[in-house]
mmCIF file of N, CA, C and O in Angstrom:
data_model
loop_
_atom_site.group_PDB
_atom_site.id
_atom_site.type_symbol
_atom_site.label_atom_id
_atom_site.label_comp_id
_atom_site.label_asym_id
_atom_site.label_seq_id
_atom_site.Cartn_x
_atom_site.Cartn_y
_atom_site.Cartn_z
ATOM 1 N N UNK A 1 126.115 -50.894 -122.738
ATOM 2 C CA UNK A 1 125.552 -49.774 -123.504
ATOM 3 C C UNK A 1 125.015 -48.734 -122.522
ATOM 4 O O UNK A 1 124.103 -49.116 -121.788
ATOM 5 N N UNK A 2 125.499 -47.323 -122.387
ATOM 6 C CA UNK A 2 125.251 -46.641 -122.150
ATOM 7 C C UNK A 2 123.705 -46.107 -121.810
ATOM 8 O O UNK A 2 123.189 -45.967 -122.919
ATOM 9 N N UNK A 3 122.601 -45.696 -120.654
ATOM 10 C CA UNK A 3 121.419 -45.833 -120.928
ATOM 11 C C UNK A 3 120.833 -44.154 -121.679
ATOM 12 O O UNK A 3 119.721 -43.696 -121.415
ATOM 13 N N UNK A 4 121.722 -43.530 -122.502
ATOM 14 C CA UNK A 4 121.261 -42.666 -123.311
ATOM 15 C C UNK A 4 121.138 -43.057 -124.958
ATOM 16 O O UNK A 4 120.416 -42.628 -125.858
ATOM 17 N N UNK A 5 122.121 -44.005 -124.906
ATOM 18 C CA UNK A 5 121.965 -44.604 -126.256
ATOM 19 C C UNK A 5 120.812 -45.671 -126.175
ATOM 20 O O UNK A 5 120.448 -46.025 -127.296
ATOM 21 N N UNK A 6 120.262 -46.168 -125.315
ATOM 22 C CA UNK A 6 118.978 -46.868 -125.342
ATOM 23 C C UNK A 6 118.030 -46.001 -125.749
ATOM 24 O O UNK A 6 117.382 -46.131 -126.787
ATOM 25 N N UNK A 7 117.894 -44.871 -124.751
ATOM 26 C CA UNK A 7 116.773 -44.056 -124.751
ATOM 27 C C UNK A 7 116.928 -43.167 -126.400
ATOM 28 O O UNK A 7 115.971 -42.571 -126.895
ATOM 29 N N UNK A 8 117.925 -43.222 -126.878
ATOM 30 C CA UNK A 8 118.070 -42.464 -128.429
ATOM 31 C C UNK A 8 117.166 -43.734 -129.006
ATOM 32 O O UNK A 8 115.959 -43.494 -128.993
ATOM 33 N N UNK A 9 117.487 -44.859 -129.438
ATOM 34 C CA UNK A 9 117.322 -45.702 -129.852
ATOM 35 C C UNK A 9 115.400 -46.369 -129.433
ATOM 36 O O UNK A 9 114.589 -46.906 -130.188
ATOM 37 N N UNK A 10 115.319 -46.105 -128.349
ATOM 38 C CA UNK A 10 113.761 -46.145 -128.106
ATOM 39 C C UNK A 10 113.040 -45.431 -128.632
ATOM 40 O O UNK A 10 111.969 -45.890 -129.028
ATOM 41 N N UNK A 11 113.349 -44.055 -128.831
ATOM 42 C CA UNK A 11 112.893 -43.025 -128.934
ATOM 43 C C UNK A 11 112.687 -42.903 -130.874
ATOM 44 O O UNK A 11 111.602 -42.586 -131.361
ATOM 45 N N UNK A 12 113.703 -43.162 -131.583
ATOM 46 C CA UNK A 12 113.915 -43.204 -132.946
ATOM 47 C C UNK A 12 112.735 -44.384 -133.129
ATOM 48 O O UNK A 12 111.659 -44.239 -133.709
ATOM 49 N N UNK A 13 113.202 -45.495 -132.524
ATOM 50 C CA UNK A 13 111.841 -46.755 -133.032
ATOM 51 C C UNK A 13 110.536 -46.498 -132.386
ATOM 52 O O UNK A 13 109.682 -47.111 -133.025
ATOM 53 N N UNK A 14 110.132 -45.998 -131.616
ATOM 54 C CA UNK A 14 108.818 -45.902 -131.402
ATOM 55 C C UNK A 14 108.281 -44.232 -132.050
ATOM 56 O O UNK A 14 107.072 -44.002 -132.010
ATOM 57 N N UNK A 15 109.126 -43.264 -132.557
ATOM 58 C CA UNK A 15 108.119 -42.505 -133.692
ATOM 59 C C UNK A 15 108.226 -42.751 -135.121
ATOM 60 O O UNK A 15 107.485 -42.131 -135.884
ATOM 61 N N UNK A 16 109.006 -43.526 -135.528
ATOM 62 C CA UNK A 16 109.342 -44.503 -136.448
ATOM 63 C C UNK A 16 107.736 -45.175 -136.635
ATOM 64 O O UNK A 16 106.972 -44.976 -137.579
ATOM 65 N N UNK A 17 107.543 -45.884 -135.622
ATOM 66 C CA UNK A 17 106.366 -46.980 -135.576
ATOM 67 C C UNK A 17 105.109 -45.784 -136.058
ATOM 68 O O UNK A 17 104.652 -45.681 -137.196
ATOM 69 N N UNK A 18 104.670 -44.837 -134.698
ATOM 70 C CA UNK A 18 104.253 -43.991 -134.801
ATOM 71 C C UNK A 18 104.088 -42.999 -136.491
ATOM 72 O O UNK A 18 102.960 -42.634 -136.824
ATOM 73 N N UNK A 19 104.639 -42.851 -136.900
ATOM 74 C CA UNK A 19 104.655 -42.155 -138.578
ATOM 75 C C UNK A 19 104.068 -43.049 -139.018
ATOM 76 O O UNK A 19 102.867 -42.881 -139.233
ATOM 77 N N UNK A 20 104.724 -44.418 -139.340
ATOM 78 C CA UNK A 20 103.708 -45.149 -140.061
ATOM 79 C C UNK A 20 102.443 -46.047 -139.439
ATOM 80 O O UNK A 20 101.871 -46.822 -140.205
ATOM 81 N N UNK A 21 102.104 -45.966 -138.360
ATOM 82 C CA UNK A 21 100.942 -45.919 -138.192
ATOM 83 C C UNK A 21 99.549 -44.746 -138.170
ATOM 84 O O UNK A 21 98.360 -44.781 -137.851
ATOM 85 N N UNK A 22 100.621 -43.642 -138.767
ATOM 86 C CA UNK A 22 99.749 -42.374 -138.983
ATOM 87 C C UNK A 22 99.587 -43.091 -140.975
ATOM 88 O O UNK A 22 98.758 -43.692 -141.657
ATOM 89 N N UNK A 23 100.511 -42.697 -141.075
ATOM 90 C CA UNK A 23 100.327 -43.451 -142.871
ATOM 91 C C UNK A 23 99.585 -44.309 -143.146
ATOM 92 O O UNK A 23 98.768 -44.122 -144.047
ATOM 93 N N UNK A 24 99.640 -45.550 -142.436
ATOM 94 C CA UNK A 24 98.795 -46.879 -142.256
ATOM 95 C C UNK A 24 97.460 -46.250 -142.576
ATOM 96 O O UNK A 24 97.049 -46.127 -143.730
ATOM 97 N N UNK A 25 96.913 -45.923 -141.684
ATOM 98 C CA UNK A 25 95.483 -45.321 -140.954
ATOM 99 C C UNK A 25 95.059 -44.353 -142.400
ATOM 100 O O UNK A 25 94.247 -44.571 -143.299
ATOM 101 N N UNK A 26 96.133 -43.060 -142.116
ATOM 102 C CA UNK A 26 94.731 -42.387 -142.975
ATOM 103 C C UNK A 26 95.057 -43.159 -144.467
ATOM 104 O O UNK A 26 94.076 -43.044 -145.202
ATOM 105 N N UNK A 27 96.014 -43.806 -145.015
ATOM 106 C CA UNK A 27 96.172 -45.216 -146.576
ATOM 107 C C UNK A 27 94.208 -45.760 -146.521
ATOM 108 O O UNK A 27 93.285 -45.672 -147.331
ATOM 109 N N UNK A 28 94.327 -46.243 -145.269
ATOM 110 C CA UNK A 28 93.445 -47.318 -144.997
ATOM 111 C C UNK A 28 91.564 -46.413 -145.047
ATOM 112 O O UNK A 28 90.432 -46.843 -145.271
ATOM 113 N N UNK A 29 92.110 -45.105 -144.721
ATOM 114 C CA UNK A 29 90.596 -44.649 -144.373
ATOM 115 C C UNK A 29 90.516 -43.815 -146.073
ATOM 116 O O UNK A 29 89.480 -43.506 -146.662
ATOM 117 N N UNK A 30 91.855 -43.619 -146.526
ATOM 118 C CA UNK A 30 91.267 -42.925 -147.922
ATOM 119 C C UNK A 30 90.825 -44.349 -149.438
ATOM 120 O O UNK A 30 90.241 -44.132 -150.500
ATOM 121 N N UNK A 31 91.325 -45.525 -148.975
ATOM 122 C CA UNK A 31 90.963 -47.081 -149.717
ATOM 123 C C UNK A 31 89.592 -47.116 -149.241
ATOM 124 O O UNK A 31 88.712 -47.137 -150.101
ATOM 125 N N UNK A 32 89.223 -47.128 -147.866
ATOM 126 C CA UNK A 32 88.102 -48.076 -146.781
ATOM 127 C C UNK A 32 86.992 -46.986 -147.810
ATOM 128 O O UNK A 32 86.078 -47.661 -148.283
ATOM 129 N N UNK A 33 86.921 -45.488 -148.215
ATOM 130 C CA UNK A 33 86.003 -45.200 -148.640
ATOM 131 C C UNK A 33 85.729 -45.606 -150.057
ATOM 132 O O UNK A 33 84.640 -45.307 -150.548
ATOM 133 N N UNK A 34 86.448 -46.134 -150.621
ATOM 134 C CA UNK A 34 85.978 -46.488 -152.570
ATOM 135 C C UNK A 34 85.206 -48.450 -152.224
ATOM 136 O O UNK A 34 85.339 -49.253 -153.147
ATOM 137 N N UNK A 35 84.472 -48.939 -150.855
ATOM 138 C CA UNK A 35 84.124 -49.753 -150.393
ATOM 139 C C UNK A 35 85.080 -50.562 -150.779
ATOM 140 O O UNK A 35 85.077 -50.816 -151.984
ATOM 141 N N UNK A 36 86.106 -51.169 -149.975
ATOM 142 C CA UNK A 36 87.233 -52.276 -150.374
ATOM 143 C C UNK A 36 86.313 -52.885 -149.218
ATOM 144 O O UNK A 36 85.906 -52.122 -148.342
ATOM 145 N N UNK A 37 85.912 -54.493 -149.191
ATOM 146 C CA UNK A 37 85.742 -55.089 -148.196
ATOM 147 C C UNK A 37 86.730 -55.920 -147.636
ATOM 148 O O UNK A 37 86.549 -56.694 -146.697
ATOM 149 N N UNK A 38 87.920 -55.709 -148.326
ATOM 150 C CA UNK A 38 89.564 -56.921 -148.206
ATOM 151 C C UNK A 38 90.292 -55.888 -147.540
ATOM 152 O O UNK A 38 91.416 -56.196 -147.146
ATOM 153 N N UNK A 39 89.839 -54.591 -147.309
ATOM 154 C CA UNK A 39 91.000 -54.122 -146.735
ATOM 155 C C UNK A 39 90.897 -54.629 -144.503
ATOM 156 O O UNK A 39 89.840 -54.587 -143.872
ATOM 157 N N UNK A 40 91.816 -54.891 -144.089
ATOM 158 C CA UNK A 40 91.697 -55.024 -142.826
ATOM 159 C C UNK A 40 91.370 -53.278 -142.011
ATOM 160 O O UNK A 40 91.510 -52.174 -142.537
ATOM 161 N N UNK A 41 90.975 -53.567 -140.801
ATOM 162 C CA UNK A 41 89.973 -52.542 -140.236
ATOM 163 C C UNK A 41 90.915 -51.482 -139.846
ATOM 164 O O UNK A 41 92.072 -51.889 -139.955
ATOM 165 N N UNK A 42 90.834 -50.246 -139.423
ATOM 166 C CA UNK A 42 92.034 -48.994 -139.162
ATOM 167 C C UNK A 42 92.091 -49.159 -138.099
ATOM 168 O O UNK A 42 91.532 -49.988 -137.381
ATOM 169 N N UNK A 43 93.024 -48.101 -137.817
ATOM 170 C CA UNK A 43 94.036 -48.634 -136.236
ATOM 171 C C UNK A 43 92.667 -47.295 -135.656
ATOM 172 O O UNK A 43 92.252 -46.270 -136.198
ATOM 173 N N UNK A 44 92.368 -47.904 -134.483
ATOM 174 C CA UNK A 44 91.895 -47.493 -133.686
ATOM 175 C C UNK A 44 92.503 -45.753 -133.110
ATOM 176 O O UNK A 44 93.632 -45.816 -132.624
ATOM 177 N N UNK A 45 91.978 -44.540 -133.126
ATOM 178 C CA UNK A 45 92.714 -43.565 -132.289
ATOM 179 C C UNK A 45 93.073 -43.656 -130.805
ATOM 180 O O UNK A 45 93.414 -42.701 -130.107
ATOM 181 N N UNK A 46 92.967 -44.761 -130.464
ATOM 182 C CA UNK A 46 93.276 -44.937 -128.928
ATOM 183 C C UNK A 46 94.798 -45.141 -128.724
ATOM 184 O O UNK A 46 95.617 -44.665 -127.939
ATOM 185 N N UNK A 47 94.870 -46.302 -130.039
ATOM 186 C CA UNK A 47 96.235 -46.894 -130.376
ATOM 187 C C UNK A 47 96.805 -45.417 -130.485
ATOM 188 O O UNK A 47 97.142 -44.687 -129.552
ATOM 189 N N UNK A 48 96.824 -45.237 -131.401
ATOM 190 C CA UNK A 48 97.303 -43.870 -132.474
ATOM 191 C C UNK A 48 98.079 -42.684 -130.732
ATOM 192 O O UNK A 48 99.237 -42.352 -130.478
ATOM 193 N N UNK A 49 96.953 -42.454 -130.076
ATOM 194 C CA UNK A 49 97.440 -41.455 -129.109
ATOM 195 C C UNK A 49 98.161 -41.921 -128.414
ATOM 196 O O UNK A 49 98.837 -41.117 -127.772
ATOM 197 N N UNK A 50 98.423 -43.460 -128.152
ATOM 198 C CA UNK A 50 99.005 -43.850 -127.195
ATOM 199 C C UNK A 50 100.470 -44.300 -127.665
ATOM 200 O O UNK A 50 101.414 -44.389 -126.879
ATOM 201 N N UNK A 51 100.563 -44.614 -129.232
ATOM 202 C CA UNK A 51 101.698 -44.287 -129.488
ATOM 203 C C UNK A 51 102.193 -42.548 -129.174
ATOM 204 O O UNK A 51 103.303 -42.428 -128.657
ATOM 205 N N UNK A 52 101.721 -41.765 -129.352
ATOM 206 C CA UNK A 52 102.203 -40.187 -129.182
ATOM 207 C C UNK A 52 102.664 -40.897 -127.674
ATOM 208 O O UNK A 52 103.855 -41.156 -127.500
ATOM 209 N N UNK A 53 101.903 -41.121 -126.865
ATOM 210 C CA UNK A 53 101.993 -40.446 -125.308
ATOM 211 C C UNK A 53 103.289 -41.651 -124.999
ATOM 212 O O UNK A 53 103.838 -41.481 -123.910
ATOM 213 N N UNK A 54 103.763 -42.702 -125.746
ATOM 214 C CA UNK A 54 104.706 -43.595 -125.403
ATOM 215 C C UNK A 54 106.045 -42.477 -125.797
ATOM 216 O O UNK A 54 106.977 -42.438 -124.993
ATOM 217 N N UNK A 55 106.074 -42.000 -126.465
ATOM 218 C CA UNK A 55 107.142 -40.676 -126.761
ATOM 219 C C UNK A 55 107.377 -40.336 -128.677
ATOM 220 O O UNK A 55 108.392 -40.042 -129.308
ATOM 221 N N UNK A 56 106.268 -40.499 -129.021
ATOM 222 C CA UNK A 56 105.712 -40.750 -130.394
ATOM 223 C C UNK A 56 105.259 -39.383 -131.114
ATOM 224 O O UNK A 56 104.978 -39.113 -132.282
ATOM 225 N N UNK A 57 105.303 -38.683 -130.001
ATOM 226 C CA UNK A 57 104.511 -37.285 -130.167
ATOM 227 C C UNK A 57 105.107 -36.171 -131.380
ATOM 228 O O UNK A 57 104.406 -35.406 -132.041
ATOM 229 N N UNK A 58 106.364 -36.300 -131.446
ATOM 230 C CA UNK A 58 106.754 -35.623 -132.789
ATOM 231 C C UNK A 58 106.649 -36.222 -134.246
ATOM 232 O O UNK A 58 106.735 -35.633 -135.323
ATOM 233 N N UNK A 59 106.486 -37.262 -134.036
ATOM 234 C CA UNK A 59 106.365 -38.162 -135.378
ATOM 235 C C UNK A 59 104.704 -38.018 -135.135
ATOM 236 O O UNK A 59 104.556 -37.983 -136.356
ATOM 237 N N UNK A 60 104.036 -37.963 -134.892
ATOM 238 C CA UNK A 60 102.426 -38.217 -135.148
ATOM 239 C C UNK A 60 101.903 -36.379 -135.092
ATOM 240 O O UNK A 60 100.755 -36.120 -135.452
ATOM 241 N N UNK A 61 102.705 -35.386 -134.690
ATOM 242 C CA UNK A 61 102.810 -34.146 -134.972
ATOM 243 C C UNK A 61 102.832 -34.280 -136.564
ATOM 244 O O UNK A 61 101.793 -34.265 -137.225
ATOM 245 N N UNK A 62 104.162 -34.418 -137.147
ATOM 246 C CA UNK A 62 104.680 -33.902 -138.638
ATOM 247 C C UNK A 62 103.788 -34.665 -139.135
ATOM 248 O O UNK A 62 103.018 -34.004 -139.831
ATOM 249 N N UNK A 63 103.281 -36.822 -139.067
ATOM 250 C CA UNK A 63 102.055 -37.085 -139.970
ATOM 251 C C UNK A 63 101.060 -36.813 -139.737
ATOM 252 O O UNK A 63 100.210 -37.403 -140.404
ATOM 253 N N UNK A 64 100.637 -35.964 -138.867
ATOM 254 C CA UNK A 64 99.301 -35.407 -139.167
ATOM 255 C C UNK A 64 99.409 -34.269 -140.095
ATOM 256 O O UNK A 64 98.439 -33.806 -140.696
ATOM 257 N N UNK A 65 100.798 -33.766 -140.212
ATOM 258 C CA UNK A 65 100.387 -32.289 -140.921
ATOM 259 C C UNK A 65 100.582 -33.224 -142.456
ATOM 260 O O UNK A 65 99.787 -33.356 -143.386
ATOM 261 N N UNK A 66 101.848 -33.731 -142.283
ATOM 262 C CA UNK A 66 102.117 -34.483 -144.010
ATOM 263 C C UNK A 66 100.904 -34.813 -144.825
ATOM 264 O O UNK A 66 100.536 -34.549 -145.969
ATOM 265 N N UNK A 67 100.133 -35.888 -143.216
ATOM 266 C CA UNK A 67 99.299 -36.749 -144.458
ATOM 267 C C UNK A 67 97.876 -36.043 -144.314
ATOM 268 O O UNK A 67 96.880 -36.497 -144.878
ATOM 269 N N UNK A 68 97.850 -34.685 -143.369
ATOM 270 C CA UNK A 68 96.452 -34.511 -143.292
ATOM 271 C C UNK A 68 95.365 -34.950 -142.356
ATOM 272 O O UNK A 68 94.224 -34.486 -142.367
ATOM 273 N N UNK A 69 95.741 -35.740 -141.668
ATOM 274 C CA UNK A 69 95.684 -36.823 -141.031
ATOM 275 C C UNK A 69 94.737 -36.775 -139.586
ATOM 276 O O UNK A 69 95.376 -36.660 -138.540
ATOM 277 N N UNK A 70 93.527 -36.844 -139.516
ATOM 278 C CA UNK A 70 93.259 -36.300 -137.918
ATOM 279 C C UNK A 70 93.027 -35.058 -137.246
ATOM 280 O O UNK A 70 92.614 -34.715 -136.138
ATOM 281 N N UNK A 71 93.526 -34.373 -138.529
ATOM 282 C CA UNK A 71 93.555 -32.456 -137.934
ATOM 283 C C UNK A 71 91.983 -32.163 -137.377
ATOM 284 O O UNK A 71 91.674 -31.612 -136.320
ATOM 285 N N UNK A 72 91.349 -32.548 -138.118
ATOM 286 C CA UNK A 72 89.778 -31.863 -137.347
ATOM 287 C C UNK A 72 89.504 -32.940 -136.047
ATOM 288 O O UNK A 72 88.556 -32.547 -135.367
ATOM 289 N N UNK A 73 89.932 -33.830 -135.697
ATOM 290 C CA UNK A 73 89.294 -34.076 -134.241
ATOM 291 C C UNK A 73 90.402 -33.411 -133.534
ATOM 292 O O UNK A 73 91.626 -33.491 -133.643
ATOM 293 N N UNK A 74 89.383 -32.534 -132.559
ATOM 294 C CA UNK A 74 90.125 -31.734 -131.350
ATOM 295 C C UNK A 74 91.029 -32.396 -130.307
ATOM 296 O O UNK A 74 91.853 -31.809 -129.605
ATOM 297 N N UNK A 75 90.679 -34.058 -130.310
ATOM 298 C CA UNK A 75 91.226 -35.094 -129.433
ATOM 299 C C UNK A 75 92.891 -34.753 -129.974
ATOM 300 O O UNK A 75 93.685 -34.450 -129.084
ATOM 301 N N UNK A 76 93.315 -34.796 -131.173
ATOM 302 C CA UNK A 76 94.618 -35.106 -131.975
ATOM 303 C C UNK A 76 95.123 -34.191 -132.025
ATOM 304 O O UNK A 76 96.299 -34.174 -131.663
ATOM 305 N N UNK A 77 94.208 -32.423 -132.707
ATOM 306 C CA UNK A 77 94.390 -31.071 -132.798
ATOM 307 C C UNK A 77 95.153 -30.209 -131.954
ATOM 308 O O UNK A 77 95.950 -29.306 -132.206
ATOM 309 N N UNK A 78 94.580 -30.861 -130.546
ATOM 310 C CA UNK A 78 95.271 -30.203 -129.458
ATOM 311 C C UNK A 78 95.855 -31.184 -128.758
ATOM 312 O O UNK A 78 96.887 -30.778 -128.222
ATOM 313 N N UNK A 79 95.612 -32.333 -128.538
ATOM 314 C CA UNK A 79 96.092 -33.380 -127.443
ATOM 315 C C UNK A 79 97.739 -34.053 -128.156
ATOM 316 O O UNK A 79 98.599 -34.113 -127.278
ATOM 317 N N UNK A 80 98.087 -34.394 -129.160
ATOM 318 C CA UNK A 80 99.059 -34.394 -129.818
ATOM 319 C C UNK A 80 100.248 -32.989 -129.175
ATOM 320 O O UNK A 80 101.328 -33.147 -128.607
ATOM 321 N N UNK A 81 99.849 -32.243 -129.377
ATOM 322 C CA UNK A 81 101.044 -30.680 -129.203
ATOM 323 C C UNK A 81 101.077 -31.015 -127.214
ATOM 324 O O UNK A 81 101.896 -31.049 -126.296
ATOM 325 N N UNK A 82 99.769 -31.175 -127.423
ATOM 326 C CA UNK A 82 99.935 -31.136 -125.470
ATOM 327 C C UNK A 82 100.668 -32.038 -124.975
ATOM 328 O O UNK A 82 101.263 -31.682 -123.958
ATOM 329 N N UNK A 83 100.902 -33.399 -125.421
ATOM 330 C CA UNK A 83 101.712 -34.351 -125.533
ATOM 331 C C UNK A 83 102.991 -33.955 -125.582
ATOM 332 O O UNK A 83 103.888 -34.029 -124.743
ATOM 333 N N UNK A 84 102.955 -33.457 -126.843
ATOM 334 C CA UNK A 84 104.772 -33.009 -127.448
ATOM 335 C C UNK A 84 105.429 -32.106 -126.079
ATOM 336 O O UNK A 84 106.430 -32.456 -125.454
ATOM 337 N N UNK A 85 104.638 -30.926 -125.809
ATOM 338 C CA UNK A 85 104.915 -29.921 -124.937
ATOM 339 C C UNK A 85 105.304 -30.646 -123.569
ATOM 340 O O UNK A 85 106.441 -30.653 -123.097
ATOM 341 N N UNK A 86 104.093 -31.301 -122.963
ATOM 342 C CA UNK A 86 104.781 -32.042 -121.769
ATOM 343 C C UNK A 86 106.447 -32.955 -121.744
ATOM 344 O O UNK A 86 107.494 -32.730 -121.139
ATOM 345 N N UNK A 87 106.058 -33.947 -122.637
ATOM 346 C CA UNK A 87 107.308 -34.566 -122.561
ATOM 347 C C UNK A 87 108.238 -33.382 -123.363
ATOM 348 O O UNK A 87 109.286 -33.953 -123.665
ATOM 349 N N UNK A 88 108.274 -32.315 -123.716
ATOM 350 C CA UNK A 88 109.551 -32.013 -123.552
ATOM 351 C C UNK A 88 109.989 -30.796 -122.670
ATOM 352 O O UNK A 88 110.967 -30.049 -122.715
ATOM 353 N N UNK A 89 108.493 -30.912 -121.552
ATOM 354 C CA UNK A 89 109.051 -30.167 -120.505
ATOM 355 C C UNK A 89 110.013 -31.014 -119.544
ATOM 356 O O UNK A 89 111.055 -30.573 -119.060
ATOM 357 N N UNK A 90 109.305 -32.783 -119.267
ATOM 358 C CA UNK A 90 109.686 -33.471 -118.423
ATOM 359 C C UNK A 90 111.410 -33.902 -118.458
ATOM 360 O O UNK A 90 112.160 -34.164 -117.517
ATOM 361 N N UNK A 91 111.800 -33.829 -120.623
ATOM 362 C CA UNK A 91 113.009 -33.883 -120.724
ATOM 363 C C UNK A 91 113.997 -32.960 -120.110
ATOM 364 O O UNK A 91 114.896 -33.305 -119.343
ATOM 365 N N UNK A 92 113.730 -31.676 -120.543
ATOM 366 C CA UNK A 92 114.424 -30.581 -120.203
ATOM 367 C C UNK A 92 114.422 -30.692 -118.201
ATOM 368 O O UNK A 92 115.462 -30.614 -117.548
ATOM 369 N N UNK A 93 113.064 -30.873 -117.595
ATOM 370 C CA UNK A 93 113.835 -30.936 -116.438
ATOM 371 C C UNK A 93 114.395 -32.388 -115.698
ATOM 372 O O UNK A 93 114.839 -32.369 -114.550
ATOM 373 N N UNK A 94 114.323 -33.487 -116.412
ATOM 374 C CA UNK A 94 115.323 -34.410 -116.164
ATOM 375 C C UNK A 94 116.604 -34.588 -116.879
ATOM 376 O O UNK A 94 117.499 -35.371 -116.561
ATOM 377 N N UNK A 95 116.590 -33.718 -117.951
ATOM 378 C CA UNK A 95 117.977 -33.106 -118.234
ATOM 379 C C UNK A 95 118.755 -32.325 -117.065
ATOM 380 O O UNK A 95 119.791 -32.731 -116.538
ATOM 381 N N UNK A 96 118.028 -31.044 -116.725
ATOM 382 C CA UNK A 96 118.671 -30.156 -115.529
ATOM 383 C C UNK A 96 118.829 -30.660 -114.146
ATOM 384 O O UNK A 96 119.771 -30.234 -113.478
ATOM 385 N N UNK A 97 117.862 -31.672 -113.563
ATOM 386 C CA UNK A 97 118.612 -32.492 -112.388
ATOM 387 C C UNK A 97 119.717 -33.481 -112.596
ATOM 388 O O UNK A 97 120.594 -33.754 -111.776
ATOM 389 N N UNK A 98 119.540 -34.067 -113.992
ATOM 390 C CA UNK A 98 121.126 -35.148 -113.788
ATOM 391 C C UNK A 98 122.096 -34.465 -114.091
ATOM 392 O O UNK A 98 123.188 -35.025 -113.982
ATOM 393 N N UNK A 99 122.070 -32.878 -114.627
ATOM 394 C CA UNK A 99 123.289 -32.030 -114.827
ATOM 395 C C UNK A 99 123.880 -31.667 -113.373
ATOM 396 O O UNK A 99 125.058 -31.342 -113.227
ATOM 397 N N UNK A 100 123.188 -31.730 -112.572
ATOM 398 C CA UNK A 100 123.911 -31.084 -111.098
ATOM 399 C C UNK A 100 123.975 -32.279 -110.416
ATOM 400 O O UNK A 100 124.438 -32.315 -109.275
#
């Protein structure tokens, strides 16, 4: 297998994961307030960014806007896009060195 069809395939399952652990989370924080004590605890934002920064960053872009999701902490607001922006500077120029 080719290592671009890996990296398609990495890339599809880990913002895959990413979306629904944006769903998960804010499901869990709009239940956690009507006091459920059965619901299990929310995913941590550490998790959450570190899916973005694994290459997650466009899928945790669109569920934050979908579900609402995180927009007021400045950590997600801006650090999410800053995310997106880097890795797809780093693509574009490891695109243009394996072209030559």
């Amino acid at each position: 297998m080719e290592i671009t069809y890996i990296i398609v395939y990495y890339l599809i399952s880990v913002n895959v994961l990413t979306f629904l652990a944006f769903g998960i989370d804010k499901w869990k924080a709009v239940h956690n307030g009507h006091k459920n004590k059965h619901l299990p605890r929310r995913i941590p934002e550490v998790s959450l960014l570190f899916l973005a920064l694994l290459g997650g960053s466009p899928a945790a872009l669109l569920a934050m806007l979908l579900f609402r999701h995180k927009t007021q902490h400045k950590k997600f607001r801006y650090g999410v896009p800053a995310i997106l922006l880097v890795q797809v500077a780093l693509a574009v120029i490891l695109y243009r060195t394996d072209s030559y």
